[in-house]
Short mmCIF file of N, CA and C in Angstrom, two decimals:
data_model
loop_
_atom_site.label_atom_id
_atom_site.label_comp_id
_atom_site.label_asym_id
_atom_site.label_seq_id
_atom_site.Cartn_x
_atom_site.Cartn_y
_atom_site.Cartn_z
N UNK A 1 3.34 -9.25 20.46
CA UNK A 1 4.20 -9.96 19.51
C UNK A 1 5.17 -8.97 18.87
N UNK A 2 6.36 -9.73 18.97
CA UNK A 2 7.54 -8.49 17.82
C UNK A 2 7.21 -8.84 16.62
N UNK A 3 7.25 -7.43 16.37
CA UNK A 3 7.47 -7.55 14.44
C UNK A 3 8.27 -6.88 13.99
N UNK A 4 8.50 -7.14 12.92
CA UNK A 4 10.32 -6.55 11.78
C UNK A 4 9.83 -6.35 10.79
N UNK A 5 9.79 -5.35 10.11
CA UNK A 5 9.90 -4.92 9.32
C UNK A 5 10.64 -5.19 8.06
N UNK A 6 10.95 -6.17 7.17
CA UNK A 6 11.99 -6.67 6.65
C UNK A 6 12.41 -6.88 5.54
N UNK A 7 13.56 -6.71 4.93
CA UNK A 7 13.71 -6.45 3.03
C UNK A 7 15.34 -7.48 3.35
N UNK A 8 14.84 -8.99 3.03
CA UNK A 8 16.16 -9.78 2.68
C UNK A 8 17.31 -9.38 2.08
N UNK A 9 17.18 -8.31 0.80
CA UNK A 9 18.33 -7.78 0.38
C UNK A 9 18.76 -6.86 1.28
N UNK A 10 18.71 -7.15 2.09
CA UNK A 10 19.17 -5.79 2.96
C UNK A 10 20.29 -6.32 3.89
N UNK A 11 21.52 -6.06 3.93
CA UNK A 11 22.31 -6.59 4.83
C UNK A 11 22.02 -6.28 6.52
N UNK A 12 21.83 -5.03 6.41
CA UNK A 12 21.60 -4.77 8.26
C UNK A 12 20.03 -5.85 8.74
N UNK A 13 19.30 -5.37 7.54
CA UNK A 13 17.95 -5.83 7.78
C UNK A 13 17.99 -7.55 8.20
N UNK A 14 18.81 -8.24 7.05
CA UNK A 14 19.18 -9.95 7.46
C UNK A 14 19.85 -9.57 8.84
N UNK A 15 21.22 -8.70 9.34
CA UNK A 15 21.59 -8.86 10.54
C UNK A 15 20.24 -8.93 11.61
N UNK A 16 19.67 -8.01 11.58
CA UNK A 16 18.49 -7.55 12.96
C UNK A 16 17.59 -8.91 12.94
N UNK A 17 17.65 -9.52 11.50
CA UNK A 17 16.30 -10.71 11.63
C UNK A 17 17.00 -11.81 12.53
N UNK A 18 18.68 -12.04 11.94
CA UNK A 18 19.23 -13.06 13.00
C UNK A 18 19.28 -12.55 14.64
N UNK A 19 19.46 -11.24 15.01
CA UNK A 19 19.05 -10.91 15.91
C UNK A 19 17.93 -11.60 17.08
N UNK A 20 16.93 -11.18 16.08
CA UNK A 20 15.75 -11.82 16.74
C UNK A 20 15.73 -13.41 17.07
N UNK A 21 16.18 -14.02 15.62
CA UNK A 21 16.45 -15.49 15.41
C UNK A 21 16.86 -15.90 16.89
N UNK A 22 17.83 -15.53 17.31
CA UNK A 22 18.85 -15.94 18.02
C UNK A 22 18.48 -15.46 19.66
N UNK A 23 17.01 -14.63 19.54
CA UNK A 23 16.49 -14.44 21.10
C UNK A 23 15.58 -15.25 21.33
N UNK A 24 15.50 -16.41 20.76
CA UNK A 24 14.42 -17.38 20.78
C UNK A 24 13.25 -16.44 21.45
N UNK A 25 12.70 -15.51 21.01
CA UNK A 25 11.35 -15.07 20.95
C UNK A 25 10.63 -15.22 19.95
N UNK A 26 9.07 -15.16 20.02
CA UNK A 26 8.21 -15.22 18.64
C UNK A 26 8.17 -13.78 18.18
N UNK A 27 8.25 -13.65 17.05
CA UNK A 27 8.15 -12.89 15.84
C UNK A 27 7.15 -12.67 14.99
N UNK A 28 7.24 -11.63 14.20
CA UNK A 28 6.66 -11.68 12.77
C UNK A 28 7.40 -11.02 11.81
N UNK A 29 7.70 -11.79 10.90
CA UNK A 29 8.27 -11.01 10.09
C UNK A 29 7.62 -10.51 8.95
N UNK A 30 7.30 -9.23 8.27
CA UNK A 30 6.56 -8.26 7.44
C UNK A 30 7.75 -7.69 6.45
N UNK A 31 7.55 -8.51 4.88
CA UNK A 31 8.57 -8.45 4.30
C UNK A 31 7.38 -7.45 3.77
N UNK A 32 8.22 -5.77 3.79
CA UNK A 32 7.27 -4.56 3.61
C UNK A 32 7.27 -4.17 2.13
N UNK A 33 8.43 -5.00 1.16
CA UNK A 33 8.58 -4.59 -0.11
C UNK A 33 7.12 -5.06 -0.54
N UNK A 34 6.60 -6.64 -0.06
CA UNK A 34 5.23 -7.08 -0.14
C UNK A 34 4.20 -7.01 -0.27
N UNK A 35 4.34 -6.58 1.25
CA UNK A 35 3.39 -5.93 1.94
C UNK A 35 3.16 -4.71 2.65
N UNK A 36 3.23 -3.47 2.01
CA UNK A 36 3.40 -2.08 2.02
C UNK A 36 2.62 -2.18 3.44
N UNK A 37 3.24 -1.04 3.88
CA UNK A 37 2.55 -0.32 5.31
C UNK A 37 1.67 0.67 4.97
N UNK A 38 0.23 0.94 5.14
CA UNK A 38 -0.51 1.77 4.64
C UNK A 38 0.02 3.22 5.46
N UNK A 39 -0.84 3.69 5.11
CA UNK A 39 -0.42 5.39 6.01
C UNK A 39 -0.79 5.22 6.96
N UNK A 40 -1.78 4.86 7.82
CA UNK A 40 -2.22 4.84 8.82
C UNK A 40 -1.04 3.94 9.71
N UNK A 41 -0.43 2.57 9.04
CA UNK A 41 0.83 1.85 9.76
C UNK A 41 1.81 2.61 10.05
N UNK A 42 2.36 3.41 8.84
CA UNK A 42 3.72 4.02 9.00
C UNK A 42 3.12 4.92 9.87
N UNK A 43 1.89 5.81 9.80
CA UNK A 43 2.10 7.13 11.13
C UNK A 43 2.20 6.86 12.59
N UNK A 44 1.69 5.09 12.51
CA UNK A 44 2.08 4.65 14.01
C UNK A 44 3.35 4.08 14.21
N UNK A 45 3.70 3.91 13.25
CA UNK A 45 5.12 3.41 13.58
C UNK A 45 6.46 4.56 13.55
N UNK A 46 5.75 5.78 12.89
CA UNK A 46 6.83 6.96 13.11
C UNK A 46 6.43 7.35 14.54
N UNK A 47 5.21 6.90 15.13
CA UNK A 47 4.94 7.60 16.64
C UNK A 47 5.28 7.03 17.51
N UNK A 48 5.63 5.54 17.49
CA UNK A 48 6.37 4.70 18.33
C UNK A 48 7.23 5.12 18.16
N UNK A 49 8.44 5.21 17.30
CA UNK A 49 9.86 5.67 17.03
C UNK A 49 10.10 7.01 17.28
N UNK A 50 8.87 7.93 17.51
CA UNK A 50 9.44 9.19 18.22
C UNK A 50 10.32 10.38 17.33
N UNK A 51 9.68 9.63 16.02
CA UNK A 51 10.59 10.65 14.91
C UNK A 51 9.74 11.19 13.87
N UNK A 52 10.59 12.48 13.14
CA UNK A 52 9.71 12.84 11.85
C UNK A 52 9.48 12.17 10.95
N UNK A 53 8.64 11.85 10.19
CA UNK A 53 8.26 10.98 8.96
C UNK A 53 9.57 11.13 8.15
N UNK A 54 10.24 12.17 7.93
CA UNK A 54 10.96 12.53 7.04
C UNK A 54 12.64 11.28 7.74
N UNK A 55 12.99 11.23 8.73
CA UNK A 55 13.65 10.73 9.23
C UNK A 55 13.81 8.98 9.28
N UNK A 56 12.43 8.66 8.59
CA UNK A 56 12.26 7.11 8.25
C UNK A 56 12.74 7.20 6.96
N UNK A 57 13.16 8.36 6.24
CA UNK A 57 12.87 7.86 4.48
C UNK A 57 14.70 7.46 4.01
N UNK A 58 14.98 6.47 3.17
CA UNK A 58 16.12 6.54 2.62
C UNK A 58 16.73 7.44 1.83
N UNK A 59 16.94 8.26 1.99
CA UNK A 59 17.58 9.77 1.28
C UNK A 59 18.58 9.33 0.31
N UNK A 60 19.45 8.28 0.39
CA UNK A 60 20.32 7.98 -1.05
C UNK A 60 19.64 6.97 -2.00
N UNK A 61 18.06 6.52 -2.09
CA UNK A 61 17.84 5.88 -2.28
C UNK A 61 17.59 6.98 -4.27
N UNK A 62 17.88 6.02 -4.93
CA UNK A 62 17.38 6.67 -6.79
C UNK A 62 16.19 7.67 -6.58
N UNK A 63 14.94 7.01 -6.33
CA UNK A 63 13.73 7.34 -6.03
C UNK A 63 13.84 8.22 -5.65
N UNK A 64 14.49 8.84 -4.54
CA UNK A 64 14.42 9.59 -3.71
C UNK A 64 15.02 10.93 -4.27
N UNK A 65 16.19 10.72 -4.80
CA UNK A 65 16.92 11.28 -5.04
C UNK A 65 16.46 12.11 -6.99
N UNK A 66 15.71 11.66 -7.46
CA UNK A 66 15.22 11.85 -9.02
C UNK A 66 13.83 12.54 -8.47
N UNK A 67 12.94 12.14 -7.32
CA UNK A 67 11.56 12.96 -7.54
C UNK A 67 11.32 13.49 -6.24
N UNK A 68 12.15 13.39 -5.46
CA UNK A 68 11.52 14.10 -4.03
C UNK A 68 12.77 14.82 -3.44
N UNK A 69 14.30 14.72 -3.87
CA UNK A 69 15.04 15.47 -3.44
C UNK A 69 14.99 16.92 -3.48
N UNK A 70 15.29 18.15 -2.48
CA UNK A 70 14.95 19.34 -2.74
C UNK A 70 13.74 19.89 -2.43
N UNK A 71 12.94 19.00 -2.67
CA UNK A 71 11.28 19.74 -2.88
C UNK A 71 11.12 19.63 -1.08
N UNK A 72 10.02 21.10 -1.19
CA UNK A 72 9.72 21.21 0.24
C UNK A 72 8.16 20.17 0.35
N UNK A 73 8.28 19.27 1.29
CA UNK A 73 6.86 17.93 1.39
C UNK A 73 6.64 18.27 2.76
N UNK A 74 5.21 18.22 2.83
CA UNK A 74 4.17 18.08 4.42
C UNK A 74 4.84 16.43 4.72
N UNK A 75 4.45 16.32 5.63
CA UNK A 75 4.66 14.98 6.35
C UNK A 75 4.34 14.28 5.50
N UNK A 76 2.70 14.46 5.50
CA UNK A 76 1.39 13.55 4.80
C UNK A 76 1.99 13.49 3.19
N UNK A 77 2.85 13.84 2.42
CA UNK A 77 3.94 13.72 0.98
C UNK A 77 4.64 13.08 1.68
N UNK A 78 5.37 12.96 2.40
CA UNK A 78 6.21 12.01 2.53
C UNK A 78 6.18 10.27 3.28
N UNK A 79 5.03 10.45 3.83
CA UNK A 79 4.20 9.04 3.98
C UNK A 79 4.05 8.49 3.05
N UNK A 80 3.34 9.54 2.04
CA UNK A 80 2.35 8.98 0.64
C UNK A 80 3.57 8.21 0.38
N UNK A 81 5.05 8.93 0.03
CA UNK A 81 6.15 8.64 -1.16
C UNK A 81 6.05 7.08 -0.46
N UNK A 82 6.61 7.43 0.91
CA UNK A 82 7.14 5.50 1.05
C UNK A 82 5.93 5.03 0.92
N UNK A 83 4.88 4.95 1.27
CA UNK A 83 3.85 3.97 0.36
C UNK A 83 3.46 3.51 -0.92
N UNK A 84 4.22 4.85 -1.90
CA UNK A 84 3.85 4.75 -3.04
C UNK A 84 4.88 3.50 -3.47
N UNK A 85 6.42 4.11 -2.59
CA UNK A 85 7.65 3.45 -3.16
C UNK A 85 8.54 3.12 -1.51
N UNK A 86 7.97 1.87 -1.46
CA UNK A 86 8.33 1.12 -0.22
C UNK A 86 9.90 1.18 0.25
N UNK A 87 10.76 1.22 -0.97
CA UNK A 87 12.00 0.99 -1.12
C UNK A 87 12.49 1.99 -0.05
N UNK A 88 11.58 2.82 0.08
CA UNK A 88 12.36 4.38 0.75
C UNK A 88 12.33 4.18 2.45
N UNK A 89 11.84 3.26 2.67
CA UNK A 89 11.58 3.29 4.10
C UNK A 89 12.93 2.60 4.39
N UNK A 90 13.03 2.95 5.73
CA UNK A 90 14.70 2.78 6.29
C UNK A 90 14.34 1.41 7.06
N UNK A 91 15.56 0.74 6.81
CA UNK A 91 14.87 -0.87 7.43
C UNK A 91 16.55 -1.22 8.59
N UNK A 92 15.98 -2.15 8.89
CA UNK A 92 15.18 -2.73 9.27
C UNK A 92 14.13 -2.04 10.68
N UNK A 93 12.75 -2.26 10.74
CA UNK A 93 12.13 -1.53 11.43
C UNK A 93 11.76 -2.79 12.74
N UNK A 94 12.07 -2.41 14.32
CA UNK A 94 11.37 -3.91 15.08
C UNK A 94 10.67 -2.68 15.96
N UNK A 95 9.40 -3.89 15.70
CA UNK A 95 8.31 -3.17 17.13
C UNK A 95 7.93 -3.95 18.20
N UNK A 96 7.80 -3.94 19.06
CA UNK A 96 7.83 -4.91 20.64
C UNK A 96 6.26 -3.53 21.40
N UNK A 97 5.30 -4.21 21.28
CA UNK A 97 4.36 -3.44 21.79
C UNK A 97 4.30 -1.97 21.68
N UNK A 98 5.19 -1.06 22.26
CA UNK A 98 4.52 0.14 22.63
C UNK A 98 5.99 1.18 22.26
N UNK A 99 7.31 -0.16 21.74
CA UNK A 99 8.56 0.55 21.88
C UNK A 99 8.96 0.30 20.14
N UNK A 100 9.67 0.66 19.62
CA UNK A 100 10.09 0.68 18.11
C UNK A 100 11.40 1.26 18.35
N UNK A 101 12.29 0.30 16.87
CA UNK A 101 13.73 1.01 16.51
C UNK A 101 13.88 0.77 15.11
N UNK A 102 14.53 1.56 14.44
CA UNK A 102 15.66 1.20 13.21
C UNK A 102 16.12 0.42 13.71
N UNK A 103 16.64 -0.59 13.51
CA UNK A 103 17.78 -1.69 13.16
C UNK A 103 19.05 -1.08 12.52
N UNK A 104 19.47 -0.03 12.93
CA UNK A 104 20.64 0.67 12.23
C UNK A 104 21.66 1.40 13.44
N UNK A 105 22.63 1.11 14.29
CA UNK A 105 23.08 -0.44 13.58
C UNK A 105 21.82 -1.61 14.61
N UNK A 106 22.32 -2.84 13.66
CA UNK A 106 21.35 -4.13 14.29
C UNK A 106 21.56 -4.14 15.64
N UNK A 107 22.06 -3.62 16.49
CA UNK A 107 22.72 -3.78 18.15
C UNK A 107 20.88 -2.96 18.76
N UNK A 108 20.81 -1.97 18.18
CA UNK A 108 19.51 -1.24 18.36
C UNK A 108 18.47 -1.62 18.97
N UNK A 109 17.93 -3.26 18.05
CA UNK A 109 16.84 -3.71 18.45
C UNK A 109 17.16 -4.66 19.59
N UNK A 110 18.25 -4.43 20.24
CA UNK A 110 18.02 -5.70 21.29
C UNK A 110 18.25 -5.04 22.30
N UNK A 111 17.67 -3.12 22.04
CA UNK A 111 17.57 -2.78 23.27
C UNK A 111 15.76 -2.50 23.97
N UNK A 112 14.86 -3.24 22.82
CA UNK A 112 13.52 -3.60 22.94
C UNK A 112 13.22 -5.04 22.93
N UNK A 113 14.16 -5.84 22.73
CA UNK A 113 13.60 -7.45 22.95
C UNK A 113 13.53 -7.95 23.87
#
């Protein structure tokens, strides 16, 4: 089953969901402001995506920028942060079994659907 990762205020994030909308496939959608991704989710979902933890996080985000900018963080700090503060995770996120993308731009995920 695909799943998205998904924050409505999010303009790219609404693009990637019509995305999906519009591949008449089944879905899930995981509105993550919600329903946080524990650590154990995000470390599989940074291992599907093939990237550093640090590379999921929103870097202009306030949060980010007031308590974690500058400072040198292990991975395992920077998991914690987006769990602590969901906002930081880069969205929209789609997973299709064994393959994962950002949704950035939305064109991304419809090279896993």
């Amino acid at each position: 089953m695909i799943k998205i990762y998904h924050n409505p205020r999010c303009s790219k994030s609404r693009q990637g969901l019509a995305l999906l909308e519009a591949s008449d496939k089944d879905f899930e959608i995981i509105k993550y402001l919600d329903r946080t991704p524990t650590e154990s989710e995000l470390l599989e979902i940074i291992k599907l995506l093939g990237i550093s933890p640090i590379d999921l996080v929103r870097k202009n985000e306030a949060i980010w920028k007031s308590n974690y900018k500058g400072k040198t963080l292990s991975d395992k700090q920077i998991i914690t942060a987006m769990v602590t503060h969901p906002k930081l995770i880069e969205r929209p996120i789609v997973i299709n079994g064994n393959k994962a993308v950002v949704g950035r731009p939305p064109e991304a995920i419809l090279t896993i659907i």
